[in-house]
Amino acid sequence: MNPTDQASAQQAFEQIQLNRDGKLKHFLTTEGLDRDTLTHILETAESFMGASDQGLKKVPLLRGRTVANLFFENSTRTRTTFELAAKRLSADVLNIDIQRSATAKGESLLDTLNNLQAMLCDMFVVRHAESGAAHFVAQHVAPHVSVINAGDGRHAHPTQAMLDMFTIRRFKGDFRQLSVAIVGDIVHSRVARSQIHALKILGVPDIRAVGPTTLVPQELQEMGVSVYRDLASGLADVDVVIMLRLQNERMSGALLPSTGEYFRQYGLDNRRLKYAKPDAIVMHPGPTNRGVEIDGAVADGAQSVILKQVTYGIAVRMAVMSIAMGNTAAGEQP
Amino acid sequence: MIFADTARTEAMLDDMTEKLRESLGDQLESSAMIGIHTGGVDVASALHKRLGLSAPLGMLSISFYRDDFSRIGLHPTVGATDLPQNLEDRTVILVDDVLYSGRTVRAALNEIFDYGRPARVLLACLVERSGHELPIRADVAGASVDLGPNQQIKLQTDPLMLHLEGEPT
C-alpha cells in the first residue's frame, strides 16, 4: 500500500466512526478523534462509577436493545466485561461462539451479520485477529446498528485504551502534566497503538516507548513518542508505567533471545520501579506473564492498579456503548 | 426579563420552607432532601440550609434515566448522583427548580426507586409552570405561572434569581 492509500484508508477509518453531526456512532479506533469526544467518554464513565459506588449497578439506558458479542478471537476478560457492561445498561446480550457457529461451517461473515441483524441486534462488539475487521463490519451494517471494536489484529483496541486513560485520570489527574512510559512489545500491540493515540489527543506531553529494537523500532518516533532502549532512562521520573504482555509467539519468531533474558533487561521488578516517581502507578492490560515482563511483587504491589483497570473497564465500556448507541439512534431520526 | 429578583426568590424560598415545615411536621428531621442536577441542587441547598436539616443533601443526576435517549442520544452528564442516606422507608423531599413537562421528575422517581423504597416522596419546586405532559404536580411550589410553549424560566445562581425568556404566543 503506498502512503497516499494508507492515509486515505486511515481517513476512512476515522470518518466511518462518526454520525452526520460528527458524534461517535461506531468506536473503531482512538486515532483521529478529538479531545472532547474522549473526554466525554471519560466523564460518562465517571458517572457510571459514581452510580455503582452508590450501589446502583444497573441503569435502564439500553433496555430493549440487543448487543451481540462477536469474538472471533478468544478473550475471556474483554468479553466478560463487555457482557457485564451491556447487562448493567439493561441490554440483552448474545455471545456468539464463533468456533461453533455457522461461520465455522463456512457461512461468510456477512451472512452471519445479516442473520444477526434479522434478529434485530442493535450493536456488534467485534474482536478479530485481522486488522480492519471491525471496520469491515461497520461498513456493512444497517444504519441503526453500532459497532464497537474489541480488538482487531495489530490495529486497535480502543476501549482498552480508554479504560487505561480513565485509570490514569483517576490516579494522576491532569493529562497535560504527565510522563507516561509504555514498556515492551509495542510494534505488535494494538493496545499500545490505541494508547499512544489517546495519550496524544488528551495532551500528554511526554510519551515514552521502551524496549529492544525488534519490539520498539526507531520509526515509532513518527507517532510522537520518544524511544528508549533501557529501563533506567525510560522510566526515569515517569508518573505512569504501562507494561505490555510479551506474547509467547514472539519468542519463537527470533525477535528475542529468551524470556529469561527479556526479564533481565526489561522486566519490571521493585528495584527498577524506583527509577519512576515514588508515586508512579503500574498498569498492565492483562493477562500478565509473571516473571516475563513483570515481577509478581510489582503486579501485586502497592503501586499496581492492574485490578482497578479491570473494574474501570466495565464503566468505560458502559460509557462507550451508551454514547455510541445513543448517537446511532439519534442519527436515525428524520 | 426578570421573573423574580433575588429578594423575591428568597421570599419564595422562605415560603416553601414554611410549607414544608407544615406538611412534614415531626417527620421533617428524619427526611432525606434530594436535589435534581443542576438547578434543583441549587434550590435544594437553599431549602436545606433554611430547614436546618442535619442529614446531608442528596444529589441526583438523571442522565441515565431520561426518556429521550432514542431521540437525542446520551446527554452530557451533569454532576453525579450522590445519595448519602439510605432511602428505604424514609420521607424524601425531591427538589427541582422548575416543574414543566414532568419528565425530569418521572426520571428522578424511577432512579430513586432503583436505590430503595421511600415511605413517601414530596415534590418541591421553586416554580410550577403550565405545560405538564404527565400526571405529576408539585406538593410545594414557590410560584405557579401560566406560560406559553416558547417561554422558559431560567434559574440564575449566586445570587439566586429567576429570568423569563422567550415570547408568549
Short mmCIF file of C-alpha atoms in Angstrom, two decimals:
data_model
loop_
_atom_site.label_atom_id
_atom_site.label_comp_id
_atom_site.label_asym_id
_atom_site.label_seq_id
_atom_site.Cartn_x
_atom_site.Cartn_y
_atom_site.Cartn_z
CA MET A 1 0.00 0.00 0.00
CA ASN A 2 1.53 3.34 -0.94
CA PRO A 3 1.50 6.21 1.60
CA THR A 4 -1.44 8.02 -0.07
CA ASP A 5 -3.58 4.89 0.00
CA GLN A 6 -2.59 4.32 3.60
CA ALA A 7 -3.57 7.86 4.55
CA SER A 8 -6.93 7.62 2.82
CA ALA A 9 -7.59 4.20 4.37
CA GLN A 10 -6.88 5.77 7.75
CA GLN A 11 -9.24 8.64 6.99
CA ALA A 12 -11.96 6.16 6.09
CA PHE A 13 -11.44 4.51 9.48
CA GLU A 14 -11.83 7.81 11.24
CA GLN A 15 -14.82 9.03 9.23
CA ILE A 16 -16.97 5.97 9.49
CA GLN A 17 -16.95 6.26 13.29
CA LEU A 18 -18.93 9.48 13.29
CA ASN A 19 -22.55 10.25 12.50
CA ARG A 20 -23.52 13.25 10.38
CA ASP A 21 -23.31 15.52 13.45
CA GLY A 22 -19.69 14.42 13.99
CA LYS A 23 -20.60 12.33 17.02
CA LEU A 24 -19.31 8.86 17.82
CA LYS A 25 -21.51 6.19 16.20
CA HIS A 26 -19.07 3.29 15.99
CA PHE A 27 -15.95 3.05 18.14
CA LEU A 28 -13.23 1.50 15.98
CA THR A 29 -10.06 3.42 16.88
CA THR A 30 -8.95 6.27 19.12
CA GLU A 31 -6.96 7.70 16.21
CA GLY A 32 -8.39 10.86 14.68
CA LEU A 33 -10.95 11.54 17.40
CA ASP A 34 -10.92 14.89 19.17
CA ARG A 35 -10.26 15.63 22.81
CA ASP A 36 -13.92 16.45 23.52
CA THR A 37 -15.07 13.02 22.33
CA LEU A 38 -12.54 11.22 24.51
CA THR A 39 -13.27 13.47 27.49
CA HIS A 40 -16.99 12.85 27.08
CA ILE A 41 -16.32 9.09 27.29
CA LEU A 42 -14.20 9.54 30.43
CA GLU A 43 -16.76 11.77 32.13
CA THR A 44 -19.64 9.47 31.31
CA ALA A 45 -17.62 6.55 32.70
CA GLU A 46 -17.06 8.61 35.84
CA SER A 47 -20.84 8.98 36.23
CA PHE A 48 -21.29 5.21 35.86
CA MET A 49 -18.59 4.68 38.51
CA GLY A 50 -20.49 7.11 40.73
CA ALA A 51 -23.72 5.18 40.26
CA SER A 52 -22.04 1.86 41.00
CA ASP A 53 -20.28 3.32 44.09
CA GLN A 54 -23.76 4.28 45.29
CA GLY A 55 -24.86 0.67 44.99
CA LEU A 56 -26.69 1.15 41.70
CA LYS A 57 -25.35 -1.49 39.36
CA LYS A 58 -27.96 -1.36 36.65
CA VAL A 59 -29.41 1.57 34.71
CA PRO A 60 -32.20 1.38 32.10
CA LEU A 61 -30.45 3.16 29.20
CA LEU A 62 -30.28 0.27 26.73
CA ARG A 63 -33.43 -1.54 27.81
CA GLY A 64 -34.95 -3.37 24.85
CA ARG A 65 -31.74 -3.30 22.83
CA THR A 66 -29.69 -6.31 21.89
CA VAL A 67 -25.91 -6.45 21.90
CA ALA A 68 -24.12 -9.29 20.10
CA ASN A 69 -20.58 -10.15 21.17
CA LEU A 70 -18.77 -11.46 18.10
CA PHE A 71 -15.47 -12.81 19.35
CA PHE A 72 -13.56 -14.45 16.52
CA GLU A 73 -10.54 -14.47 18.82
CA ASN A 74 -10.72 -15.62 22.42
CA SER A 75 -10.55 -13.19 25.26
CA THR A 76 -12.38 -14.08 28.43
CA ARG A 77 -11.80 -10.82 30.28
CA THR A 78 -12.68 -8.47 27.45
CA ARG A 79 -15.78 -10.46 26.51
CA THR A 80 -16.90 -10.73 30.13
CA THR A 81 -16.52 -7.02 30.81
CA PHE A 82 -18.38 -6.16 27.60
CA GLU A 83 -21.13 -8.57 28.61
CA LEU A 84 -21.35 -7.11 32.12
CA ALA A 85 -21.32 -3.56 30.76
CA ALA A 86 -24.19 -4.33 28.38
CA LYS A 87 -26.18 -6.05 31.12
CA ARG A 88 -25.65 -3.16 33.53
CA LEU A 89 -27.13 -0.93 30.83
CA SER A 90 -30.14 -3.32 30.76
CA ALA A 91 -29.42 -4.57 27.23
CA ASP A 92 -29.95 -8.17 26.18
CA VAL A 93 -26.68 -9.86 25.29
CA LEU A 94 -25.88 -12.59 22.81
CA ASN A 95 -22.49 -14.25 22.97
CA ILE A 96 -21.84 -15.81 19.62
CA ASP A 97 -19.41 -18.67 19.90
CA ILE A 98 -17.76 -18.31 16.54
CA GLN A 99 -15.80 -21.55 16.77
CA ARG A 100 -19.07 -23.46 16.92
CA SER A 101 -21.20 -21.16 14.83
CA ALA A 102 -22.22 -21.29 11.20
CA THR A 103 -19.11 -19.25 10.33
CA ALA A 104 -17.09 -22.31 11.21
CA LYS A 105 -19.34 -24.28 8.90
CA GLY A 106 -18.45 -21.96 6.03
CA GLU A 107 -21.06 -19.24 6.34
CA SER A 108 -19.47 -15.94 5.38
CA LEU A 109 -19.02 -13.19 7.92
CA LEU A 110 -21.54 -11.08 6.04
CA ASP A 111 -24.14 -13.85 6.16
CA THR A 112 -23.61 -14.11 9.92
CA LEU A 113 -24.02 -10.36 10.27
CA ASN A 114 -27.16 -10.28 8.15
CA ASN A 115 -28.70 -13.06 10.19
CA LEU A 116 -27.96 -11.27 13.43
CA GLN A 117 -29.42 -8.07 12.02
CA ALA A 118 -32.51 -10.01 11.00
CA MET A 119 -32.78 -10.96 14.70
CA LEU A 120 -32.87 -7.20 15.40
CA CYS A 121 -29.48 -6.83 17.05
CA ASP A 122 -28.57 -3.20 17.69
CA MET A 123 -24.87 -3.43 18.45
CA PHE A 124 -21.98 -5.66 17.48
CA VAL A 125 -18.90 -5.93 19.67
CA VAL A 126 -16.25 -7.38 17.38
CA ARG A 127 -12.93 -8.98 18.17
CA HIS A 128 -10.91 -10.44 15.35
CA ALA A 129 -7.33 -11.43 14.59
CA GLU A 130 -7.40 -9.46 11.32
CA SER A 131 -6.67 -5.74 11.37
CA GLY A 132 -9.65 -3.85 9.98
CA ALA A 133 -12.27 -6.50 10.82
CA ALA A 134 -14.44 -4.19 12.95
CA HIS A 135 -14.17 -1.53 10.26
CA PHE A 136 -15.36 -4.04 7.66
CA VAL A 137 -18.33 -4.89 9.87
CA ALA A 138 -19.15 -1.20 10.40
CA GLN A 139 -19.15 -0.68 6.63
CA HIS A 140 -21.76 -3.37 6.13
CA VAL A 141 -24.21 -2.98 9.00
CA ALA A 142 -27.64 -1.39 8.73
CA PRO A 143 -27.83 2.28 9.75
CA HIS A 144 -29.39 1.53 13.13
CA VAL A 145 -26.54 -0.75 14.19
CA SER A 146 -23.49 0.43 16.10
CA VAL A 147 -20.14 -1.41 16.07
CA ILE A 148 -17.54 -1.46 18.83
CA ASN A 149 -14.02 -2.71 18.14
CA ALA A 150 -12.92 -5.07 20.92
CA GLY A 151 -9.51 -5.57 19.30
CA ASP A 152 -8.58 -6.09 15.64
CA GLY A 153 -5.25 -7.68 14.74
CA ARG A 154 -2.39 -5.29 15.34
CA HIS A 155 -4.53 -2.27 14.58
CA ALA A 156 -6.54 -1.00 17.56
CA HIS A 157 -8.14 -1.81 20.88
CA PRO A 158 -9.86 1.48 21.66
CA THR A 159 -11.92 0.50 24.72
CA GLN A 160 -8.80 -0.91 26.41
CA ALA A 161 -7.00 2.36 25.67
CA MET A 162 -9.91 4.37 27.10
CA LEU A 163 -10.04 2.35 30.30
CA ASP A 164 -6.31 2.95 30.61
CA MET A 165 -6.90 6.70 30.12
CA PHE A 166 -9.64 6.55 32.74
CA THR A 167 -7.28 4.82 35.18
CA ILE A 168 -4.57 7.42 34.56
CA ARG A 169 -7.05 10.28 35.03
CA ARG A 170 -8.40 8.83 38.27
CA PHE A 171 -4.95 8.42 39.80
CA LYS A 172 -2.99 11.23 38.20
CA GLY A 173 -5.46 13.94 37.17
CA ASP A 174 -4.33 16.41 34.53
CA PHE A 175 -3.00 14.65 31.41
CA ARG A 176 -1.06 17.75 30.40
CA GLN A 177 1.42 17.33 33.27
CA LEU A 178 2.30 13.67 32.83
CA SER A 179 5.14 11.43 31.71
CA VAL A 180 3.95 8.00 30.61
CA ALA A 181 6.22 5.07 29.71
CA ILE A 182 4.95 2.10 27.71
CA VAL A 183 7.29 -0.86 28.00
CA GLY A 184 7.51 -3.98 25.86
CA ASP A 185 6.18 -5.26 22.57
CA ILE A 186 4.82 -2.02 21.18
CA VAL A 187 5.15 -2.72 17.48
CA HIS A 188 2.81 -5.72 17.57
CA SER A 189 0.43 -4.24 20.14
CA ARG A 190 -2.97 -2.86 19.19
CA VAL A 191 -3.32 -1.76 22.83
CA ALA A 192 -0.16 0.35 22.64
CA ARG A 193 -1.19 1.95 19.34
CA SER A 194 -4.57 2.94 20.72
CA GLN A 195 -2.98 4.16 23.95
CA ILE A 196 -0.44 6.32 22.15
CA HIS A 197 -3.15 7.99 20.04
CA ALA A 198 -5.35 8.58 23.08
CA LEU A 199 -2.49 9.93 25.22
CA LYS A 200 -1.56 12.35 22.44
CA ILE A 201 -5.14 13.51 21.93
CA LEU A 202 -5.55 14.08 25.65
CA GLY A 203 -2.41 16.21 25.70
CA VAL A 204 0.20 14.07 27.50
CA PRO A 205 3.47 15.88 26.74
CA ASP A 206 5.91 13.02 27.40
CA ILE A 207 5.10 9.59 25.96
CA ARG A 208 7.92 7.05 26.02
CA ALA A 209 8.26 3.72 24.30
CA VAL A 210 10.76 1.39 25.98
CA GLY A 211 12.10 -1.88 24.57
CA PRO A 212 14.55 -3.58 22.22
CA THR A 213 14.77 -2.57 18.55
CA THR A 214 12.84 -5.66 17.46
CA LEU A 215 9.80 -4.65 19.56
CA VAL A 216 10.25 -0.88 19.66
CA PRO A 217 11.59 0.23 16.29
CA GLN A 218 13.02 3.72 15.95
CA GLU A 219 10.22 4.61 13.48
CA LEU A 220 7.79 4.77 16.40
CA GLN A 221 9.10 8.31 16.85
CA GLU A 222 6.86 9.22 13.93
CA MET A 223 3.88 8.58 16.20
CA GLY A 224 5.16 11.29 18.53
CA VAL A 225 6.79 9.12 21.17
CA SER A 226 10.36 9.09 22.46
CA VAL A 227 12.14 5.77 22.08
CA TYR A 228 14.27 4.38 24.93
CA ARG A 229 16.38 1.24 24.89
CA ASP A 230 16.89 0.74 28.62
CA LEU A 231 14.55 0.83 31.59
CA ALA A 232 16.71 3.11 33.73
CA SER A 233 16.38 6.05 31.37
CA GLY A 234 12.96 5.08 30.01
CA LEU A 235 11.35 5.01 33.44
CA ALA A 236 13.25 7.97 34.90
CA ASP A 237 10.74 10.16 36.77
CA VAL A 238 7.65 8.93 34.95
CA ASP A 239 4.19 9.15 36.54
CA VAL A 240 2.76 6.10 34.80
CA VAL A 241 4.39 2.79 33.78
CA ILE A 242 2.39 0.67 31.35
CA MET A 243 3.79 -2.85 30.94
CA LEU A 244 2.69 -4.79 27.88
CA ARG A 245 2.25 -8.51 27.70
CA LEU A 246 5.07 -10.30 25.95
CA GLN A 247 3.34 -12.71 23.65
CA ASN A 248 4.87 -16.16 23.59
CA GLU A 249 4.76 -16.39 19.82
CA ARG A 250 7.28 -13.55 19.62
CA MET A 251 9.81 -15.80 21.30
CA SER A 252 9.75 -18.33 18.51
CA GLY A 253 9.99 -15.62 15.87
CA ALA A 254 13.66 -14.88 16.67
CA LEU A 255 12.73 -11.42 17.90
CA LEU A 256 14.07 -12.13 21.35
CA PRO A 257 16.74 -14.43 22.76
CA SER A 258 14.68 -15.90 25.65
CA THR A 259 12.10 -14.94 28.27
CA GLY A 260 14.75 -15.02 30.98
CA GLU A 261 16.96 -12.67 29.02
CA TYR A 262 13.96 -10.41 28.37
CA PHE A 263 13.15 -10.18 32.07
CA ARG A 264 16.78 -9.36 32.88
CA GLN A 265 16.65 -6.41 30.50
CA TYR A 266 13.05 -5.19 30.50
CA GLY A 267 11.20 -6.97 33.29
CA LEU A 268 9.72 -4.68 35.94
CA ASP A 269 10.70 -5.54 39.50
CA ASN A 270 10.58 -3.40 42.62
CA ARG A 271 14.18 -2.32 42.25
CA ARG A 272 13.61 -0.96 38.74
CA LEU A 273 10.29 0.60 39.64
CA LYS A 274 12.32 3.01 41.77
CA TYR A 275 13.52 4.72 38.57
CA ALA A 276 10.00 6.10 38.24
CA LYS A 277 8.47 8.72 40.54
CA PRO A 278 7.81 7.36 44.04
CA ASP A 279 4.04 7.68 43.49
CA ALA A 280 4.07 6.28 39.94
CA ILE A 281 1.33 3.81 39.08
CA VAL A 282 1.94 0.49 37.32
CA MET A 283 -0.56 -0.65 34.70
CA HIS A 284 -0.89 -3.77 32.56
CA PRO A 285 -3.68 -4.63 30.11
CA GLY A 286 -3.53 -8.26 31.24
CA PRO A 287 -3.15 -11.12 31.28
CA THR A 288 0.23 -10.68 32.95
CA ASN A 289 3.17 -13.01 32.40
CA ARG A 290 4.69 -13.01 35.85
CA GLY A 291 8.44 -13.33 35.69
CA VAL A 292 8.50 -12.45 32.00
CA GLU A 293 7.59 -8.77 31.76
CA ILE A 294 6.55 -8.10 35.35
CA ASP A 295 7.57 -9.47 38.73
CA GLY A 296 4.73 -10.81 40.89
CA ALA A 297 5.73 -8.49 43.72
CA VAL A 298 5.15 -5.47 41.46
CA ALA A 299 1.91 -6.80 39.95
CA ASP A 300 0.52 -7.30 43.47
CA GLY A 301 2.32 -4.30 44.99
CA ALA A 302 1.06 -1.01 46.37
CA GLN A 303 1.73 0.89 43.12
CA SER A 304 -0.09 -1.61 40.92
CA VAL A 305 -3.53 -0.54 39.65
CA ILE A 306 -3.98 -3.60 37.43
CA LEU A 307 -7.19 -4.82 39.06
CA LYS A 308 -8.58 -1.28 39.16
CA GLN A 309 -8.17 -1.25 35.38
CA VAL A 310 -10.46 -4.27 35.19
CA THR A 311 -13.13 -2.62 37.37
CA TYR A 312 -12.91 0.64 35.43
CA GLY A 313 -13.17 -1.33 32.19
CA ILE A 314 -16.83 -2.03 32.89
CA ALA A 315 -17.73 1.64 33.49
CA VAL A 316 -15.73 2.74 30.43
CA ARG A 317 -17.42 0.13 28.21
CA MET A 318 -20.80 1.21 29.57
CA ALA A 319 -19.90 4.76 28.58
CA VAL A 320 -18.75 3.82 25.07
CA MET A 321 -21.77 1.60 24.44
CA SER A 322 -24.33 4.13 25.63
CA ILE A 323 -22.72 7.04 23.79
CA ALA A 324 -22.37 5.12 20.50
CA MET A 325 -25.82 3.56 20.70
CA GLY A 326 -27.39 6.91 21.59
CA ASN A 327 -25.73 8.68 18.68
CA THR A 328 -26.66 5.86 16.30
CA ALA A 329 -30.30 6.01 17.38
CA ALA A 330 -30.34 9.81 17.25
CA GLY A 331 -28.77 9.75 13.77
CA GLU A 332 -31.76 7.71 12.61
CA GLN A 333 -34.22 10.46 13.48
CA PRO A 334 -35.54 12.41 10.47
CA MET B 1 -36.53 39.77 31.59
CA ILE B 2 -36.51 39.21 35.31
CA PHE B 3 -39.22 36.88 36.57
CA ALA B 4 -38.21 37.12 40.21
CA ASP B 5 -35.32 39.19 41.53
CA THR B 6 -33.16 37.96 44.38
CA ALA B 7 -35.38 39.38 47.13
CA ARG B 8 -38.47 37.82 45.54
CA THR B 9 -36.70 34.48 45.01
CA GLU B 10 -35.54 34.47 48.64
CA ALA B 11 -39.12 35.21 49.74
CA MET B 12 -40.36 32.28 47.61
CA LEU B 13 -37.80 30.02 49.30
CA ASP B 14 -38.91 31.27 52.74
CA ASP B 15 -42.49 30.50 51.79
CA MET B 16 -41.55 26.99 50.60
CA THR B 17 -39.64 26.41 53.84
CA GLU B 18 -42.77 27.22 55.86
CA LYS B 19 -44.96 24.99 53.70
CA LEU B 20 -42.51 22.10 54.07
CA ARG B 21 -42.42 22.53 57.85
CA GLU B 22 -46.21 22.50 57.92
CA SER B 23 -46.73 19.47 55.73
CA LEU B 24 -43.93 17.36 57.24
CA GLY B 25 -44.23 18.26 60.91
CA ASP B 26 -42.11 15.98 63.07
CA GLN B 27 -41.16 13.85 60.04
CA LEU B 28 -39.05 16.72 58.78
CA GLU B 29 -35.95 15.89 60.79
CA SER B 30 -35.74 12.32 59.51
CA SER B 31 -36.46 13.31 55.89
CA ALA B 32 -33.93 13.00 53.08
CA MET B 33 -33.72 16.01 50.78
CA ILE B 34 -32.58 15.35 47.21
CA GLY B 35 -31.93 17.99 44.53
CA ILE B 36 -32.00 17.19 40.82
CA HIS B 37 -28.89 18.39 38.95
CA THR B 38 -28.26 21.16 38.30
CA GLY B 39 -30.89 23.77 39.16
CA GLY B 40 -32.65 21.53 41.65
CA VAL B 41 -29.45 21.15 43.64
CA ASP B 42 -29.14 24.94 43.97
CA VAL B 43 -32.73 25.29 45.16
CA ALA B 44 -32.36 22.28 47.47
CA SER B 45 -29.21 23.71 49.11
CA ALA B 46 -31.10 26.91 49.88
CA LEU B 47 -34.02 24.97 51.38
CA HIS B 48 -31.73 22.55 53.22
CA LYS B 49 -29.99 25.46 54.91
CA ARG B 50 -33.27 27.18 55.85
CA LEU B 51 -34.73 23.99 57.29
CA GLY B 52 -31.52 23.28 59.19
CA LEU B 53 -31.62 19.60 58.24
CA SER B 54 -28.84 17.60 59.83
CA ALA B 55 -28.67 14.84 57.21
CA PRO B 56 -26.52 15.83 54.23
CA LEU B 57 -28.18 16.93 50.98
CA GLY B 58 -28.53 14.26 48.30
CA MET B 59 -27.99 14.93 44.59
CA LEU B 60 -29.48 13.16 41.62
CA SER B 61 -28.18 13.10 38.04
CA ILE B 62 -30.92 11.74 35.81
CA SER B 63 -28.85 11.38 32.60
CA PHE B 64 -29.23 7.59 32.59
CA TYR B 65 -33.00 7.71 33.14
CA ARG B 66 -34.14 10.24 30.56
CA ASP B 67 -36.84 9.20 28.10
CA ASP B 68 -35.31 10.93 25.06
CA PHE B 69 -32.23 8.66 24.67
CA SER B 70 -33.60 7.18 21.42
CA ARG B 71 -34.22 10.63 20.01
CA ILE B 72 -31.20 12.64 21.00
CA GLY B 73 -28.75 10.13 22.46
CA LEU B 74 -26.94 10.34 25.77
CA HIS B 75 -26.95 13.79 27.32
CA PRO B 76 -23.69 15.22 28.52
CA THR B 77 -23.75 14.05 32.12
CA VAL B 78 -24.22 16.88 34.57
CA GLY B 79 -22.96 16.18 38.05
CA ALA B 80 -23.17 12.76 39.63
CA THR B 81 -25.74 11.04 41.75
CA ASP B 82 -24.72 11.21 45.38
CA LEU B 83 -27.20 9.91 47.92
CA PRO B 84 -25.56 9.96 51.34
CA GLN B 85 -28.53 8.35 53.05
CA ASN B 86 -30.39 5.12 52.73
CA LEU B 87 -33.80 5.97 51.23
CA GLU B 88 -35.54 2.84 52.45
CA ASP B 89 -38.76 3.75 54.32
CA ARG B 90 -37.72 7.37 54.57
CA THR B 91 -39.63 10.51 53.56
CA VAL B 92 -37.89 12.02 50.55
CA ILE B 93 -38.19 15.70 49.62
CA LEU B 94 -37.40 15.82 45.91
CA VAL B 95 -36.42 19.30 44.74
CA ASP B 96 -36.22 20.84 41.27
CA ASP B 97 -36.04 24.43 40.09
CA VAL B 98 -38.85 24.42 37.52
CA LEU B 99 -41.60 21.82 37.05
CA TYR B 100 -42.60 21.90 33.37
CA SER B 101 -43.40 18.70 31.42
CA GLY B 102 -42.85 16.47 34.45
CA ARG B 103 -40.46 14.21 32.52
CA THR B 104 -37.45 15.09 34.66
CA VAL B 105 -39.38 14.20 37.80
CA ARG B 106 -40.56 10.93 36.21
CA ALA B 107 -36.90 10.04 35.51
CA ALA B 108 -35.88 11.07 39.03
CA LEU B 109 -38.59 8.93 40.61
CA ASN B 110 -37.50 5.89 38.61
CA GLU B 111 -33.92 6.42 39.69
CA ILE B 112 -34.88 6.92 43.35
CA PHE B 113 -36.79 3.65 43.34
CA ASP B 114 -33.76 1.85 41.93
CA TYR B 115 -31.95 2.89 45.12
CA GLY B 116 -34.68 1.96 47.57
CA ARG B 117 -38.33 2.22 48.52
CA PRO B 118 -39.04 5.51 50.27
CA ALA B 119 -42.06 5.76 52.57
CA ARG B 120 -43.20 8.90 50.79
CA VAL B 121 -41.87 11.32 48.16
CA LEU B 122 -42.78 15.01 48.22
CA LEU B 123 -42.06 17.24 45.25
CA ALA B 124 -40.89 20.79 45.94
CA CYS B 125 -40.28 23.18 43.02
CA LEU B 126 -39.35 26.84 43.01
CA VAL B 127 -41.68 27.41 40.04
CA GLU B 128 -44.51 25.24 38.76
CA ARG B 129 -45.41 26.31 35.24
CA SER B 130 -48.03 25.23 32.72
CA GLY B 131 -47.25 22.60 30.10
CA HIS B 132 -47.42 19.38 32.10
CA GLU B 133 -47.24 16.24 29.99
CA LEU B 134 -47.50 13.77 32.86
CA PRO B 135 -49.76 13.49 35.90
CA ILE B 136 -47.10 15.00 38.17
CA ARG B 137 -47.74 18.06 40.38
CA ALA B 138 -45.65 19.89 42.94
CA ASP B 139 -46.61 19.40 46.60
CA VAL B 140 -44.88 22.63 47.43
CA ALA B 141 -44.16 25.42 44.92
CA GLY B 142 -42.70 28.89 45.38
CA ALA B 143 -44.80 30.23 42.48
CA SER B 144 -47.23 28.92 39.88
CA VAL B 145 -47.44 30.54 36.47
CA ASP B 146 -49.11 30.09 33.06
CA LEU B 147 -46.56 30.32 30.25
CA GLY B 148 -46.58 29.69 26.51
CA PRO B 149 -44.58 26.83 24.95
CA ASN B 150 -41.90 29.26 23.73
CA GLN B 151 -41.34 30.74 27.15
CA GLN B 152 -38.76 29.45 29.61
CA ILE B 153 -37.91 30.15 33.21
CA LYS B 154 -34.16 30.06 33.87
CA LEU B 155 -32.55 29.91 37.29
CA GLN B 156 -29.52 32.09 37.89
CA THR B 157 -27.30 31.25 40.82
CA ASP B 158 -25.16 33.35 43.06
CA PRO B 159 -27.31 35.23 43.84
CA LEU B 160 -30.37 33.13 43.16
CA MET B 161 -32.89 34.78 40.83
CA LEU B 162 -35.23 33.79 38.02
CA HIS B 163 -35.33 35.01 34.43
CA LEU B 164 -38.17 34.68 31.93
CA GLU B 165 -37.04 34.07 28.35
CA GLY B 166 -38.97 33.90 25.07
CA GLU B 167 -42.19 35.47 23.87
CA PRO B 168 -45.76 34.39 24.70
CA THR B 169 -47.59 33.17 21.59
#
